[in-house]
Amino acid sequence: MTTYYHEYSKVLVSVDCIIFGFDEGELRVLIGKRKLDPGRGQWSLYGGFVRNNESVDNAAGRVLYELTGLRNLYMRQVGAFGNVDRDPGERVISIVYYALINVKDYEKAQQELYDAQWVNINELPQLYSDHKEMVKKARRMMQDKISRELISFRLLPKLFTLTQLQRLYEAVNGEEVDKRNFRKRIKEMDFIEKTALIDKTSSKRGAYLYQFNKNTYNEDPNFKL
């Protein structure tokens, strides 16, 4: 087989996956301890090297499926991280993705298999290499997305209260929102539907449960929260 580019040095390409979840009013990130050198035992995002027979998107999808056991996850590319000294082992360029999952869909057995931990995004420990910078950039991207696109349903259960929805937006953006204005805006959106069901887990009076209507959302080109 003919080969080319002999005069150039080779570099490794990896993918790193930032998995966001929302639970108990907190935006959380799935992390674990590295099981290989360099950096063995350090807190880290999950990732892997891109194989010769796969695209970077497929590599990220493979890593996400292996870790979560879930398919068809919401996944977006964050960007490339390629500082020369970012990995003390070899010259490695990492293509970073973030994914959104419902924490309740992530089976405990799968989490234990990988010794994965959900950590509040505001309480992350020191992470390997530039992984914390990856998380910061991904969060900024998600803050922009969540105000323009209906991605919040990826993090919430099928039925949710307005309080849960408000807390999700606050957790993603890192700041409180005005409750009255937020609920007024939500109630103007046809694609967030009030059901007849009531959640009584948080109070005796209870709160109405809502659901997303994605078909109606797709017909609304002016969505902005």
PDB file of C-alpha atoms in Angstrom:
ATOM      1  CA  MET A   1       0.000   0.000   0.000  1.00  0.00           C
ATOM      2  CA  THR A   2       1.319   3.431  -0.919  1.00  0.00           C
ATOM      3  CA  THR A   3       1.866   5.764   1.995  1.00  0.00           C
ATOM      4  CA  TYR A   4       2.271   9.503   2.064  1.00  0.00           C
ATOM      5  CA  TYR A   5       3.309  12.324   4.358  1.00  0.00           C
ATOM      6  CA  HIS A   6       6.490  10.594   5.552  1.00  0.00           C
ATOM      7  CA  GLU A   7       8.065  13.957   6.255  1.00  0.00           C
ATOM      8  CA  TYR A   8       5.477  14.858   8.896  1.00  0.00           C
ATOM      9  CA  SER A   9       5.313  13.641  12.477  1.00  0.00           C
ATOM     10  CA  LYS A  10       2.186  11.804  13.539  1.00  0.00           C
ATOM     11  CA  VAL A  11      -0.135  12.873  16.343  1.00  0.00           C
ATOM     12  CA  LEU A  12      -2.843  11.010  18.234  1.00  0.00           C
ATOM     13  CA  VAL A  13      -6.488  12.089  18.062  1.00  0.00           C
ATOM     14  CA  SER A  14      -8.866  11.425  20.940  1.00  0.00           C
ATOM     15  CA  VAL A  15     -12.402  12.342  21.922  1.00  0.00           C
ATOM     16  CA  ASP A  16     -13.444  13.544  25.370  1.00  0.00           C
ATOM     17  CA  CYS A  17     -17.102  13.472  26.368  1.00  0.00           C
ATOM     18  CA  ILE A  18     -18.714  15.849  28.844  1.00  0.00           C
ATOM     19  CA  ILE A  19     -21.934  14.263  30.061  1.00  0.00           C
ATOM     20  CA  PHE A  20     -24.340  16.665  31.732  1.00  0.00           C
ATOM     21  CA  GLY A  21     -27.215  15.560  33.936  1.00  0.00           C
ATOM     22  CA  PHE A  22     -29.721  17.428  36.102  1.00  0.00           C
ATOM     23  CA  ASP A  23     -30.734  16.086  39.509  1.00  0.00           C
ATOM     24  CA  GLU A  24     -32.045  17.586  42.744  1.00  0.00           C
ATOM     25  CA  GLY A  25     -31.820  21.092  41.315  1.00  0.00           C
ATOM     26  CA  GLU A  26     -28.160  20.724  40.322  1.00  0.00           C
ATOM     27  CA  LEU A  27     -26.408  20.604  36.966  1.00  0.00           C
ATOM     28  CA  ARG A  28     -23.996  17.697  37.253  1.00  0.00           C
ATOM     29  CA  VAL A  29     -21.093  16.281  35.267  1.00  0.00           C
ATOM     30  CA  LEU A  30     -20.169  12.609  35.016  1.00  0.00           C
ATOM     31  CA  ILE A  31     -16.507  12.034  35.900  1.00  0.00           C
ATOM     32  CA  GLY A  32     -14.280   9.192  37.045  1.00  0.00           C
ATOM     33  CA  LYS A  33     -10.735   8.258  38.022  1.00  0.00           C
ATOM     34  CA  ARG A  34      -8.292   7.648  35.175  1.00  0.00           C
ATOM     35  CA  LYS A  35      -7.281   4.014  34.835  1.00  0.00           C
ATOM     36  CA  LEU A  36      -4.216   4.533  32.642  1.00  0.00           C
ATOM     37  CA  ASP A  37      -0.984   6.466  32.661  1.00  0.00           C
ATOM     38  CA  PRO A  38      -0.222   9.316  32.595  1.00  0.00           C
ATOM     39  CA  GLY A  39      -2.520  10.693  35.245  1.00  0.00           C
ATOM     40  CA  ARG A  40      -3.675   7.356  36.652  1.00  0.00           C
ATOM     41  CA  GLY A  41      -6.010   7.942  39.589  1.00  0.00           C
ATOM     42  CA  GLN A  42      -6.772  11.580  38.736  1.00  0.00           C
ATOM     43  CA  TRP A  43     -10.331  12.784  38.217  1.00  0.00           C
ATOM     44  CA  SER A  44     -11.112  12.961  34.543  1.00  0.00           C
ATOM     45  CA  LEU A  45     -13.760  13.152  31.859  1.00  0.00           C
ATOM     46  CA  TYR A  46     -14.425   9.992  29.873  1.00  0.00           C
ATOM     47  CA  GLY A  47     -12.960   9.561  26.425  1.00  0.00           C
ATOM     48  CA  GLY A  48     -10.925   7.416  24.097  1.00  0.00           C
ATOM     49  CA  PHE A  49      -8.771   7.421  20.999  1.00  0.00           C
ATOM     50  CA  VAL A  50     -10.282   7.661  17.533  1.00  0.00           C
ATOM     51  CA  ARG A  51      -9.910   4.392  15.657  1.00  0.00           C
ATOM     52  CA  ASN A  52      -8.684   4.188  12.074  1.00  0.00           C
ATOM     53  CA  ASN A  53     -12.070   3.071  10.797  1.00  0.00           C
ATOM     54  CA  GLU A  54     -14.304   5.672  12.462  1.00  0.00           C
ATOM     55  CA  SER A  55     -15.048   9.376  12.277  1.00  0.00           C
ATOM     56  CA  VAL A  56     -14.647  11.592  15.335  1.00  0.00           C
ATOM     57  CA  ASP A  57     -18.452  11.772  15.668  1.00  0.00           C
ATOM     58  CA  ASN A  58     -18.686   7.987  15.628  1.00  0.00           C
ATOM     59  CA  ALA A  59     -15.866   7.720  18.149  1.00  0.00           C
ATOM     60  CA  ALA A  60     -17.706  10.051  20.525  1.00  0.00           C
ATOM     61  CA  GLY A  61     -20.939   8.119  20.013  1.00  0.00           C
ATOM     62  CA  ARG A  62     -19.118   4.870  20.805  1.00  0.00           C
ATOM     63  CA  VAL A  63     -17.620   6.257  24.016  1.00  0.00           C
ATOM     64  CA  LEU A  64     -20.999   7.615  25.124  1.00  0.00           C
ATOM     65  CA  TYR A  65     -22.766   4.329  24.449  1.00  0.00           C
ATOM     66  CA  GLU A  66     -20.095   2.284  26.229  1.00  0.00           C
ATOM     67  CA  LEU A  67     -20.334   4.528  29.280  1.00  0.00           C
ATOM     68  CA  THR A  68     -24.089   5.034  29.498  1.00  0.00           C
ATOM     69  CA  GLY A  69     -25.665   2.173  27.557  1.00  0.00           C
ATOM     70  CA  LEU A  70     -27.948   4.814  25.988  1.00  0.00           C
ATOM     71  CA  ARG A  71     -28.422   5.543  22.294  1.00  0.00           C
ATOM     72  CA  ASN A  72     -29.601   8.607  20.379  1.00  0.00           C
ATOM     73  CA  LEU A  73     -28.276  11.011  22.975  1.00  0.00           C
ATOM     74  CA  TYR A  74     -28.221  14.736  22.345  1.00  0.00           C
ATOM     75  CA  MET A  75     -24.560  15.337  21.451  1.00  0.00           C
ATOM     76  CA  ARG A  76     -22.799  18.437  20.167  1.00  0.00           C
ATOM     77  CA  GLN A  77     -19.163  19.117  19.358  1.00  0.00           C
ATOM     78  CA  VAL A  78     -17.497  21.667  21.632  1.00  0.00           C
ATOM     79  CA  GLY A  79     -14.240  22.046  19.722  1.00  0.00           C
ATOM     80  CA  ALA A  80     -10.638  20.908  19.489  1.00  0.00           C
ATOM     81  CA  PHE A  81      -8.121  21.156  22.320  1.00  0.00           C
ATOM     82  CA  GLY A  82      -4.598  20.893  21.013  1.00  0.00           C
ATOM     83  CA  ASN A  83      -2.033  22.676  23.156  1.00  0.00           C
ATOM     84  CA  VAL A  84       1.335  21.046  22.544  1.00  0.00           C
ATOM     85  CA  ASP A  85       1.875  20.189  26.209  1.00  0.00           C
ATOM     86  CA  ARG A  86      -1.723  19.292  27.121  1.00  0.00           C
ATOM     87  CA  ASP A  87      -0.911  15.589  27.500  1.00  0.00           C
ATOM     88  CA  PRO A  88       2.382  14.606  29.144  1.00  0.00           C
ATOM     89  CA  GLY A  89       2.312  11.187  27.486  1.00  0.00           C
ATOM     90  CA  GLU A  90       2.197  11.958  23.758  1.00  0.00           C
ATOM     91  CA  ARG A  91       1.150  14.682  21.363  1.00  0.00           C
ATOM     92  CA  VAL A  92      -2.632  14.293  21.586  1.00  0.00           C
ATOM     93  CA  ILE A  93      -5.318  16.474  20.035  1.00  0.00           C
ATOM     94  CA  SER A  94      -8.719  16.015  21.655  1.00  0.00           C
ATOM     95  CA  ILE A  95     -12.056  16.663  19.970  1.00  0.00           C
ATOM     96  CA  VAL A  96     -14.540  17.448  22.722  1.00  0.00           C
ATOM     97  CA  TYR A  97     -18.280  16.757  22.799  1.00  0.00           C
ATOM     98  CA  TYR A  98     -20.994  17.358  25.338  1.00  0.00           C
ATOM     99  CA  ALA A  99     -24.078  15.212  25.783  1.00  0.00           C
ATOM    100  CA  LEU A 100     -27.272  15.613  27.790  1.00  0.00           C
ATOM    101  CA  ILE A 101     -28.955  12.712  29.558  1.00  0.00           C
ATOM    102  CA  ASN A 102     -31.735  12.193  32.034  1.00  0.00           C
ATOM    103  CA  VAL A 103     -29.981  10.986  35.191  1.00  0.00           C
ATOM    104  CA  LYS A 104     -32.873   8.601  35.899  1.00  0.00           C
ATOM    105  CA  ASP A 105     -32.211   6.805  32.585  1.00  0.00           C
ATOM    106  CA  TYR A 106     -28.637   5.997  33.595  1.00  0.00           C
ATOM    107  CA  GLU A 107     -28.693   2.577  35.167  1.00  0.00           C
ATOM    108  CA  LYS A 108     -26.879   2.150  38.487  1.00  0.00           C
ATOM    109  CA  ALA A 109     -25.133  -1.000  37.265  1.00  0.00           C
ATOM    110  CA  GLN A 110     -23.653   0.859  34.306  1.00  0.00           C
ATOM    111  CA  GLN A 111     -22.480   3.663  36.570  1.00  0.00           C
ATOM    112  CA  GLU A 112     -20.845   1.204  38.965  1.00  0.00           C
ATOM    113  CA  LEU A 113     -19.180  -0.682  36.095  1.00  0.00           C
ATOM    114  CA  TYR A 114     -17.231   2.438  35.151  1.00  0.00           C
ATOM    115  CA  ASP A 115     -16.992   3.759  38.715  1.00  0.00           C
ATOM    116  CA  ALA A 116     -18.541   6.980  37.442  1.00  0.00           C
ATOM    117  CA  GLN A 117     -19.617   9.799  39.735  1.00  0.00           C
ATOM    118  CA  TRP A 118     -22.114  12.624  39.249  1.00  0.00           C
ATOM    119  CA  VAL A 119     -20.587  15.849  40.576  1.00  0.00           C
ATOM    120  CA  ASN A 120     -22.159  19.293  40.870  1.00  0.00           C
ATOM    121  CA  ILE A 121     -20.620  21.438  38.122  1.00  0.00           C
ATOM    122  CA  ASN A 122     -19.809  24.126  40.714  1.00  0.00           C
ATOM    123  CA  GLU A 123     -17.955  21.625  42.916  1.00  0.00           C
ATOM    124  CA  LEU A 124     -15.738  19.840  40.414  1.00  0.00           C
ATOM    125  CA  PRO A 125     -12.405  18.642  41.791  1.00  0.00           C
ATOM    126  CA  GLN A 126      -9.133  19.225  39.993  1.00  0.00           C
ATOM    127  CA  LEU A 127      -9.432  17.428  36.655  1.00  0.00           C
ATOM    128  CA  TYR A 128      -6.758  15.860  34.466  1.00  0.00           C
ATOM    129  CA  SER A 129      -4.990  18.147  31.999  1.00  0.00           C
ATOM    130  CA  ASP A 130      -7.347  20.730  30.439  1.00  0.00           C
ATOM    131  CA  HIS A 131     -10.588  18.884  31.178  1.00  0.00           C
ATOM    132  CA  LYS A 132     -11.949  21.633  33.419  1.00  0.00           C
ATOM    133  CA  GLU A 133     -11.508  24.143  30.576  1.00  0.00           C
ATOM    134  CA  MET A 134     -13.466  21.760  28.363  1.00  0.00           C
ATOM    135  CA  VAL A 135     -16.332  21.754  30.859  1.00  0.00           C
ATOM    136  CA  LYS A 136     -16.344  25.558  31.083  1.00  0.00           C
ATOM    137  CA  LYS A 137     -16.524  25.952  27.308  1.00  0.00           C
ATOM    138  CA  ALA A 138     -19.269  23.327  27.015  1.00  0.00           C
ATOM    139  CA  ARG A 139     -21.329  25.058  29.684  1.00  0.00           C
ATOM    140  CA  ARG A 140     -21.061  28.392  27.859  1.00  0.00           C
ATOM    141  CA  MET A 141     -22.289  26.706  24.690  1.00  0.00           C
ATOM    142  CA  MET A 142     -25.180  25.083  26.544  1.00  0.00           C
ATOM    143  CA  GLN A 143     -26.180  28.404  28.092  1.00  0.00           C
ATOM    144  CA  ASP A 144     -26.510  29.843  24.608  1.00  0.00           C
ATOM    145  CA  LYS A 145     -28.352  26.791  23.284  1.00  0.00           C
ATOM    146  CA  ILE A 146     -30.889  26.525  26.099  1.00  0.00           C
ATOM    147  CA  SER A 147     -32.106  30.080  25.473  1.00  0.00           C
ATOM    148  CA  ARG A 148     -32.716  29.398  21.779  1.00  0.00           C
ATOM    149  CA  GLU A 149     -33.440  25.689  21.427  1.00  0.00           C
ATOM    150  CA  LEU A 150     -35.595  23.206  23.283  1.00  0.00           C
ATOM    151  CA  ILE A 151     -32.820  21.101  24.787  1.00  0.00           C
ATOM    152  CA  SER A 152     -34.050  21.172  28.394  1.00  0.00           C
ATOM    153  CA  PHE A 153     -36.344  18.177  27.843  1.00  0.00           C
ATOM    154  CA  ARG A 154     -33.213  16.048  27.413  1.00  0.00           C
ATOM    155  CA  LEU A 155     -32.364  16.645  31.065  1.00  0.00           C
ATOM    156  CA  LEU A 156     -35.832  16.430  32.601  1.00  0.00           C
ATOM    157  CA  PRO A 157     -38.237  13.532  33.122  1.00  0.00           C
ATOM    158  CA  LYS A 158     -41.163  13.247  30.703  1.00  0.00           C
ATOM    159  CA  LEU A 159     -43.422  14.959  33.246  1.00  0.00           C
ATOM    160  CA  PHE A 160     -42.044  17.866  35.263  1.00  0.00           C
ATOM    161  CA  THR A 161     -43.137  20.822  37.371  1.00  0.00           C
ATOM    162  CA  LEU A 162     -42.494  24.450  36.476  1.00  0.00           C
ATOM    163  CA  THR A 163     -40.258  24.640  39.534  1.00  0.00           C
ATOM    164  CA  GLN A 164     -38.082  21.852  38.121  1.00  0.00           C
ATOM    165  CA  LEU A 165     -37.887  23.633  34.774  1.00  0.00           C
ATOM    166  CA  GLN A 166     -36.981  26.932  36.424  1.00  0.00           C
ATOM    167  CA  ARG A 167     -34.291  25.316  38.556  1.00  0.00           C
ATOM    168  CA  LEU A 168     -32.811  23.685  35.462  1.00  0.00           C
ATOM    169  CA  TYR A 169     -32.445  27.044  33.713  1.00  0.00           C
ATOM    170  CA  GLU A 170     -30.954  28.537  36.864  1.00  0.00           C
ATOM    171  CA  ALA A 171     -28.491  25.644  37.236  1.00  0.00           C
ATOM    172  CA  VAL A 172     -27.344  25.884  33.617  1.00  0.00           C
ATOM    173  CA  ASN A 173     -26.968  29.671  33.697  1.00  0.00           C
ATOM    174  CA  GLY A 174     -25.585  29.862  37.219  1.00  0.00           C
ATOM    175  CA  GLU A 175     -27.991  32.584  38.322  1.00  0.00           C
ATOM    176  CA  GLU A 176     -31.515  32.970  39.626  1.00  0.00           C
ATOM    177  CA  VAL A 177     -34.350  34.019  37.346  1.00  0.00           C
ATOM    178  CA  ASP A 178     -37.418  36.023  38.268  1.00  0.00           C
ATOM    179  CA  LYS A 179     -40.092  33.439  39.049  1.00  0.00           C
ATOM    180  CA  ARG A 180     -43.056  35.525  37.888  1.00  0.00           C
ATOM    181  CA  ASN A 181     -41.535  36.542  34.558  1.00  0.00           C
ATOM    182  CA  PHE A 182     -40.214  33.035  33.920  1.00  0.00           C
ATOM    183  CA  ARG A 183     -43.594  31.399  34.451  1.00  0.00           C
ATOM    184  CA  LYS A 184     -45.364  34.041  32.395  1.00  0.00           C
ATOM    185  CA  ARG A 185     -43.016  33.354  29.503  1.00  0.00           C
ATOM    186  CA  ILE A 186     -43.377  29.583  29.857  1.00  0.00           C
ATOM    187  CA  LYS A 187     -47.179  29.749  29.841  1.00  0.00           C
ATOM    188  CA  GLU A 188     -47.051  31.647  26.545  1.00  0.00           C
ATOM    189  CA  MET A 189     -45.328  28.685  24.897  1.00  0.00           C
ATOM    190  CA  ASP A 190     -47.749  26.268  23.274  1.00  0.00           C
ATOM    191  CA  PHE A 191     -45.189  23.476  23.238  1.00  0.00           C
ATOM    192  CA  ILE A 192     -45.004  23.315  27.053  1.00  0.00           C
ATOM    193  CA  GLU A 193     -48.310  21.718  27.962  1.00  0.00           C
ATOM    194  CA  LYS A 194     -50.003  21.589  31.337  1.00  0.00           C
ATOM    195  CA  THR A 195     -51.398  18.158  32.203  1.00  0.00           C
ATOM    196  CA  ALA A 196     -54.142  17.170  34.629  1.00  0.00           C
ATOM    197  CA  LEU A 197     -51.619  15.324  36.794  1.00  0.00           C
ATOM    198  CA  ILE A 198     -50.347  16.709  40.073  1.00  0.00           C
ATOM    199  CA  ASP A 199     -47.023  16.051  41.779  1.00  0.00           C
ATOM    200  CA  LYS A 200     -47.436  15.889  45.561  1.00  0.00           C
ATOM    201  CA  THR A 201     -43.905  14.845  46.475  1.00  0.00           C
ATOM    202  CA  SER A 202     -42.774  18.376  47.365  1.00  0.00           C
ATOM    203  CA  SER A 203     -45.886  19.681  49.170  1.00  0.00           C
ATOM    204  CA  LYS A 204     -49.362  18.649  50.328  1.00  0.00           C
ATOM    205  CA  ARG A 205     -50.990  21.015  47.873  1.00  0.00           C
ATOM    206  CA  GLY A 206     -48.882  19.686  45.036  1.00  0.00           C
ATOM    207  CA  ALA A 207     -47.962  21.201  41.690  1.00  0.00           C
ATOM    208  CA  TYR A 208     -49.243  20.559  38.212  1.00  0.00           C
ATOM    209  CA  LEU A 209     -47.067  18.473  35.941  1.00  0.00           C
ATOM    210  CA  TYR A 210     -46.131  19.695  32.476  1.00  0.00           C
ATOM    211  CA  GLN A 211     -44.793  18.038  29.349  1.00  0.00           C
ATOM    212  CA  PHE A 212     -43.100  19.085  26.121  1.00  0.00           C
ATOM    213  CA  ASN A 213     -44.862  18.890  22.784  1.00  0.00           C
ATOM    214  CA  LYS A 214     -41.938  18.704  20.362  1.00  0.00           C
ATOM    215  CA  ASN A 215     -44.181  18.794  17.315  1.00  0.00           C
ATOM    216  CA  THR A 216     -45.626  22.144  18.338  1.00  0.00           C
ATOM    217  CA  TYR A 217     -42.128  23.433  19.145  1.00  0.00           C
ATOM    218  CA  ASN A 218     -40.888  22.572  15.671  1.00  0.00           C
ATOM    219  CA  GLU A 219     -43.593  24.848  14.290  1.00  0.00           C
ATOM    220  CA  ASP A 220     -42.501  27.832  16.395  1.00  0.00           C
ATOM    221  CA  PRO A 221     -39.561  29.630  14.722  1.00  0.00           C
ATOM    222  CA  ASN A 222     -39.555  32.452  17.243  1.00  0.00           C
ATOM    223  CA  PHE A 223     -38.733  30.478  20.392  1.00  0.00           C
ATOM    224  CA  LYS A 224     -36.497  32.399  22.751  1.00  0.00           C
ATOM    225  CA  LEU A 225     -36.409  32.190  26.521  1.00  0.00           C
TER     226      LEU A 225
END
